Each structure stands twice: as C-alpha cells, then as structure tokens.
Amino acid sequence: MPRMMKESILVFLLAALCCACAEKPALKSGNPLFEGWYADPEGVVFGDELWIYPTWSHTYGEQLFMDAFSSKDLVHWTRHEKVITQENISWLWQALWAPSVVERGGTYYLFFGANDMHEKGEGGIGVAVADNPAGPFVDALGHPLIDEVVNGAQPIDQFVFRDDDGSYYMYYGGWGHCNMVRLGENLMSLIPFEDGELYKEITPQGYVEGPFMLKRNGMYYFMWSEGGWTGPDYHVAYAMSDSPFGPFERIGTILESDPEVATGAGHHSVVKGKEADTYYIIYHRHPLGATDGNNRVVCIERMYFDENGHILPVKITFEGVPALTEGF
Ligand code: FUB
C-alpha cells in the first residue's frame, strides 16, 4: 500500500476514535429513577448506598404497605418489597404515607402517617422498628405517637431530624400548619422543650405540607411543599435560620413544574453526597399528560447553593444525575 494511503487511513482511524470518545454520553441515573407510581420520597444514606423510602401512590384504601429502593450508583436500583405492611400495624386501615427513616445504634426507625387522620383516635403518626433497612418494620407502640390535631396541623408528613448535639426533632403537619416536637431517648415518645411546651408551631408563609430540614455550615434550611399535590402547581419553597426552631421566613421557590418536562414537582428530601458540598434533591412529579393525581414518580437532581448560602432553583430533567462509580 502506498505510504500516503497508509497515512490517510491512520488519520481517518484516529479521527474516528476521537469522535467516538467525545460523543460517548456520560451514564446518568435517568428520571424517574425506577418504575411505578411512588411519592413523598425520603432519601437516606446507609453505608455506601442511597436508600429511598416512598409512599406507594395509589388509592387510599390500597395504601397498606411500603416498598423501598437502594442503589450504589444511582442507575441500578434494588426494589425491597413491602418493608412495612398492614400485618405489622394493627391500627392501619388506609393511607400509609410519607416515611421518614433514621438509624441509631443498629436499629432502624420508620416514622409513618396512617389513615389520613381527621378525628382523634382514628390514626396519625406512628413509628415502626427493624434491625435491617429492608425491614420488616413492626409498629413499636401499638398506637399512634401523635393522634390529635394540634395548632391546626393534621398529623401527617413527619420528618425526623437529628441535630449535631444529638437532639432528635420531628417536623410534621398537613392542612397548612407545621409543628415541631422533640423526641425522647427511645425515639418513640415526645418530651417537652426547655420552655415546657410539647408542640411548637413553626408554620412559614405559604406552607402546605411535606416539611424537610437540612443543616449545612451551621445554617438550618427548612423546606416544604406548597399548592395541591394532585395538580400541576405543587412546588417546594424554603427558608433559612440559625436555629432549628426558626423563625422561618420564606425566601423563595426551589423546585417546580417545567411544562417541557413534568408537573407538580414536590414533597422532597435532600441527601449529601460523598464529595464536598454535593447535595441531591429527591422528589416526586407527575409525568406530562398524567390525568390521575396519584400518577407520581420519583426523581433526582443535583441541588446547588450560591456564594451567600442560598439554594439555587433546581432544574428538573429527564436525565437525572451522573452515575456514581464508587458507591454513594
Ligand atoms: O402521598 C400522600 C400525600 O400526598 C402526602 O402526605 C402529601 O405530602 C402529598 O405528597
């Protein structure tokens, strides 16, 4: 073969190789993260895995169990079926909602809302325990931990937050009101705050439900959902404070619909990644064209802060976040 032809072939092959490398798309989680109608996702990091505990988003009468999902790379997810079921909660008869999970000393605590409580004694917020993040979780009390409406807050949508001093607080509430309570040493009782109060109302302007607390650089970021969860206008707003008790003044919206991608993005949680200052927001949304309010799917995006510590608005995507190669 003539030398010039050889050189041309070599140049062509090199160019093709470069193109192939340059065009290879980085592997991403994709959104939604896994199949099925799920909502109110709580992300929790256990070891090198991200676990997600969502509500099973179907009719209230069918919501009698919860599944969980775990992943090391955010691309491949293991479904853990029925980590908690009606068999292990004697007082549950409908609407098992919005899990919040913490681990302490090898025991896993799953806080749940049950029955869409309207009248005292018919349901409320309960706590179940297991020795494994995949359950089976068993109701620890045989009755709700909170079964009454205090300060106008429906006892649903609990989120348990551990502060750096070891105190555990639970933020909860629907119907436009948010309370916080302090959990006792066993994480199954309420203990009064220093001023003797058992419940503190901390409702920010615009609050509807789905509270979440994140502490970063000593600052408390309180977040919540606004709007109606069955519709397109559901979204997430936030406030900042130097205290877990607030006051929480609404700063702005951080997560909302994008008419090109999905609607009703809300009831979220946030987890910190391994890398410095890396945060992920996990939330549910309605696929475009969805007509059933329960058609909600679980998604993930990166969440960023500006130089003043404010949360930047999150862009919702179909791509999700980059795959991880060395665990979460
Ligand atoms: O999934 C049931 C309810 O929908 C939750 O409790 C609310 O926060 C809303 O997401």
XYZ file of C-alpha atoms and ligand atoms in Angstrom:
338
model
C 0.000 0.000 0.000
C 1.427 3.422 -0.887
C 2.729 5.392 2.068
C 0.286 8.278 1.547
C -2.682 5.951 1.581
C -1.424 4.299 4.781
C -1.115 7.718 6.448
C -4.617 8.710 5.321
C -6.106 5.529 6.761
C -4.285 6.130 10.058
C -5.523 9.727 10.258
C -9.065 8.562 9.498
C -8.935 5.859 12.183
C -7.576 8.282 14.795
C -10.270 10.857 13.966
C -12.991 8.187 14.234
C -11.621 7.074 17.622
C -11.597 10.668 18.945
C -15.175 11.213 17.781
C -16.320 8.012 19.436
C -14.683 9.073 22.718
C -16.022 12.620 22.587
C -19.567 11.541 21.779
C -19.877 8.788 24.371
C -22.527 10.191 26.719
C -21.799 10.057 30.441
C -24.009 7.471 32.146
C -26.806 9.127 34.110
C -29.465 7.984 36.565
C -32.332 8.978 34.274
C -35.662 10.224 35.655
C -37.812 8.670 37.007
C -35.372 6.568 38.984
C -37.466 3.395 38.989
C -40.763 2.050 37.633
C -44.049 2.551 39.404
C -46.249 5.175 40.998
C -44.467 6.358 44.134
C -44.429 9.667 46.024
C -43.041 11.554 49.052
C -39.558 10.013 48.665
C -37.262 10.088 51.667
C -33.615 9.575 50.758
C -31.302 8.160 53.440
C -27.667 7.124 53.135
C -26.749 3.758 54.689
C -23.092 2.799 54.172
C -22.262 3.314 50.514
C -25.871 3.061 49.344
C -28.636 5.569 48.838
C -31.950 4.230 50.084
C -35.260 5.748 49.046
C -38.440 5.162 51.039
C -41.532 6.435 49.186
C -45.297 6.299 49.625
C -46.983 3.793 47.314
C -49.069 6.260 45.299
C -52.416 4.543 44.731
C -55.921 4.922 46.184
C -56.035 5.410 49.969
C -57.688 2.008 50.552
C -54.848 0.239 48.746
C -52.039 2.074 50.557
C -51.370 -0.627 53.118
C -47.642 -1.206 52.571
C -44.427 0.491 51.523
C -41.591 -0.616 49.261
C -38.029 0.731 49.491
C -35.264 1.085 46.890
C -31.480 1.055 47.217
C -28.589 1.828 44.880
C -24.835 2.305 44.949
C -24.545 4.009 41.557
C -27.942 5.788 41.198
C -28.538 3.868 37.937
C -29.272 0.331 39.129
C -31.900 0.093 41.855
C -32.871 -2.838 44.031
C -36.547 -2.927 44.960
C -37.179 -4.104 48.541
C -40.811 -5.134 48.504
C -43.158 -4.461 51.391
C -40.671 -3.318 54.015
C -43.714 -2.467 56.136
C -47.237 -3.854 55.792
C -50.658 -3.717 57.433
C -49.920 -7.041 59.190
C -47.436 -5.177 61.392
C -49.567 -2.091 62.178
C -52.795 -3.131 63.927
C -54.405 0.316 63.678
C -53.693 0.973 59.963
C -56.689 0.752 57.642
C -55.790 3.149 54.796
C -53.346 5.804 53.533
C -49.882 4.720 54.726
C -47.892 7.839 53.862
C -44.595 9.670 53.741
C -41.976 7.513 55.516
C -39.115 9.102 57.416
C -36.315 6.728 58.360
C -33.397 7.073 60.789
C -30.847 4.583 62.053
C -29.481 4.677 65.577
C -27.300 2.042 67.223
C -28.159 -0.589 64.617
C -31.931 -0.103 64.922
C -33.890 1.413 62.058
C -36.905 3.598 62.893
C -39.550 4.218 60.248
C -41.980 7.024 61.069
C -45.185 6.919 59.057
C -48.537 8.643 58.700
C -51.578 6.374 58.738
C -55.266 6.667 57.858
C -55.320 10.338 56.671
C -56.459 11.185 60.206
C -59.355 13.611 60.631
C -60.707 12.741 64.080
C -58.699 11.991 67.232
C -58.007 8.287 67.646
C -58.505 7.271 64.033
C -54.852 7.389 63.047
C -51.940 9.807 62.924
C -48.161 9.465 63.073
C -46.640 6.168 64.176
C -43.185 4.623 64.487
C -42.042 1.147 63.471
C -38.669 -0.535 64.065
C -36.483 -3.097 62.328
C -32.923 -4.387 62.565
C -32.458 -4.032 58.809
C -33.142 -1.115 56.437
C -35.245 -3.506 54.313
C -37.412 -4.375 57.299
C -39.678 -5.976 58.148
C -40.629 -2.883 60.159
C -43.003 -3.565 63.062
C -45.142 -0.911 64.742
C -43.409 -0.203 68.047
C -46.229 1.306 70.106
C -49.471 -0.394 69.052
C -50.981 3.087 68.664
C -50.003 6.419 67.095
C -47.310 8.598 68.600
C -49.400 11.650 67.629
C -53.127 11.175 67.085
C -54.516 14.678 67.526
C -54.687 17.928 65.608
C -52.517 20.477 67.407
C -52.269 24.079 66.159
C -54.392 23.081 63.162
C -51.751 20.641 61.830
C -53.001 17.311 60.522
C -50.655 14.609 61.921
C -49.067 13.517 58.614
C -45.833 14.152 56.676
C -43.375 13.711 59.560
C -39.679 14.283 59.031
C -37.206 13.311 61.756
C -34.074 15.445 62.010
C -31.019 14.770 64.169
C -29.201 17.915 65.233
C -25.461 17.976 65.897
C -26.000 17.961 69.678
C -27.805 14.607 69.388
C -31.333 16.037 69.797
C -33.978 14.492 67.553
C -36.750 16.786 66.345
C -39.759 15.816 64.293
C -41.293 18.365 61.931
C -44.734 17.427 60.673
C -48.097 18.665 59.541
C -50.653 18.969 56.810
C -53.610 21.331 56.290
C -51.254 24.337 56.040
C -49.753 24.077 59.536
C -46.374 22.782 60.655
C -45.406 21.773 64.198
C -42.144 20.553 65.628
C -41.762 18.194 68.576
C -38.750 16.779 70.398
C -38.323 13.010 70.528
C -37.334 11.185 73.719
C -34.264 8.981 74.091
C -36.163 5.922 72.781
C -37.321 7.877 69.686
C -40.847 6.672 70.489
C -42.051 9.382 72.848
C -42.369 13.166 72.915
C -40.510 15.203 75.507
C -41.097 18.881 76.306
C -38.831 21.641 75.029
C -36.911 23.676 77.613
C -39.839 26.101 77.899
C -42.176 23.208 78.811
C -44.049 23.191 75.507
C -44.637 19.842 73.789
C -45.570 21.252 70.369
C -44.202 24.377 68.683
C -45.897 25.773 65.623
C -43.292 26.962 63.107
C -45.505 27.394 60.004
C -43.845 29.624 57.385
C -45.832 31.701 54.916
C -47.179 29.547 52.060
C -46.611 26.237 53.862
C -48.963 23.377 52.949
C -47.226 20.077 53.894
C -44.110 17.920 53.363
C -41.579 19.613 55.725
C -37.871 18.844 55.461
C -34.864 20.138 57.404
C -31.217 20.267 56.272
C -28.277 21.654 58.236
C -25.349 22.993 56.248
C -22.446 25.102 57.533
C -24.317 25.687 60.794
C -27.384 27.054 58.986
C -30.805 25.387 59.157
C -32.580 25.121 55.799
C -36.267 24.474 56.297
C -38.137 23.390 53.161
C -41.751 22.461 52.477
C -44.337 21.887 49.728
C -46.959 24.382 48.586
C -50.010 24.006 46.328
C -52.121 20.891 45.836
C -50.326 17.574 45.404
C -52.770 16.164 42.822
C -52.331 19.103 40.459
C -49.611 20.782 38.381
C -48.849 23.691 40.733
C -47.326 21.676 43.598
C -43.832 23.046 44.373
C -41.163 23.415 47.053
C -40.091 26.565 48.914
C -37.510 27.225 51.638
C -36.373 29.422 54.495
C -33.091 29.749 56.426
C -32.460 30.233 60.125
C -29.633 29.926 62.603
C -31.909 27.908 64.893
C -33.890 24.659 64.411
C -36.846 26.498 65.954
C -36.811 29.266 63.342
C -38.257 31.786 62.754
C -38.552 30.587 59.153
C -39.200 33.362 56.674
C -39.997 32.222 53.171
C -37.120 33.055 50.785
C -38.350 31.559 47.515
C -39.298 28.560 45.400
C -36.608 25.966 44.684
C -38.463 23.200 42.812
C -41.460 23.443 40.483
C -43.110 22.274 37.242
C -41.437 22.637 33.880
C -44.010 22.435 31.066
C -41.409 20.676 28.887
C -40.544 18.019 31.469
C -43.132 17.295 34.180
C -45.596 18.958 36.575
C -46.287 19.140 40.298
C -42.710 18.609 41.498
C -42.739 18.433 45.285
C -42.645 16.564 48.610
C -38.910 16.135 48.508
C -35.921 15.222 50.631
C -32.234 16.140 50.368
C -29.156 13.968 50.875
C -25.495 14.905 50.998
C -23.129 13.081 48.648
C -19.582 11.931 49.459
C -17.879 14.823 47.689
C -17.581 18.176 49.470
C -20.734 20.293 49.273
C -22.546 17.844 46.969
C -26.286 17.683 47.543
C -29.061 15.748 45.821
C -32.758 16.586 45.907
C -35.148 13.636 45.608
C -38.773 14.436 44.828
C -41.900 13.236 43.057
C -43.613 14.707 39.993
C -46.433 13.985 37.555
C -45.329 12.818 34.089
C -46.520 15.133 31.297
C -50.085 14.254 30.327
C -50.831 12.402 33.574
C -54.528 12.636 34.455
C -54.598 10.702 37.741
C -53.398 12.693 40.780
C -51.727 9.540 42.078
C -49.607 9.232 38.945
C -46.440 10.370 40.705
C -42.906 9.156 40.024
C -39.649 9.541 41.961
C -36.832 11.654 40.503
C -33.455 13.086 41.496
C -31.442 16.233 40.648
C -28.362 17.975 41.991
C -29.087 20.891 44.327
C -26.668 23.821 44.467
C -26.066 26.796 46.759
C -24.821 30.233 45.796
C -21.921 32.018 47.486
C -24.311 33.525 50.079
C -25.630 30.098 51.030
C -28.946 30.493 49.233
C -30.411 27.491 47.438
C -30.418 27.911 43.662
C -33.624 26.956 41.807
C -33.435 23.325 40.691
C -33.873 22.476 37.008
C -35.970 19.311 36.669
C -34.707 16.915 33.997
C -35.236 13.622 32.218
C -31.515 12.812 32.582
C -31.192 12.991 36.363
C -27.676 12.931 37.818
C -24.357 11.321 36.811
C -23.849 7.679 37.744
C -21.509 7.035 40.672
C -18.670 4.575 40.330
C -17.505 4.143 43.925
C -20.729 3.957 45.884
C -22.819 6.731 47.323
O -48.817 10.842 49.334
C -49.843 11.292 50.179
C -49.774 12.758 50.410
O -49.538 13.449 49.202
C -48.647 13.224 51.283
O -48.815 13.009 52.614
C -48.625 14.650 50.911
O -47.473 15.317 51.326
C -48.738 14.575 49.424
O -47.490 14.382 48.812
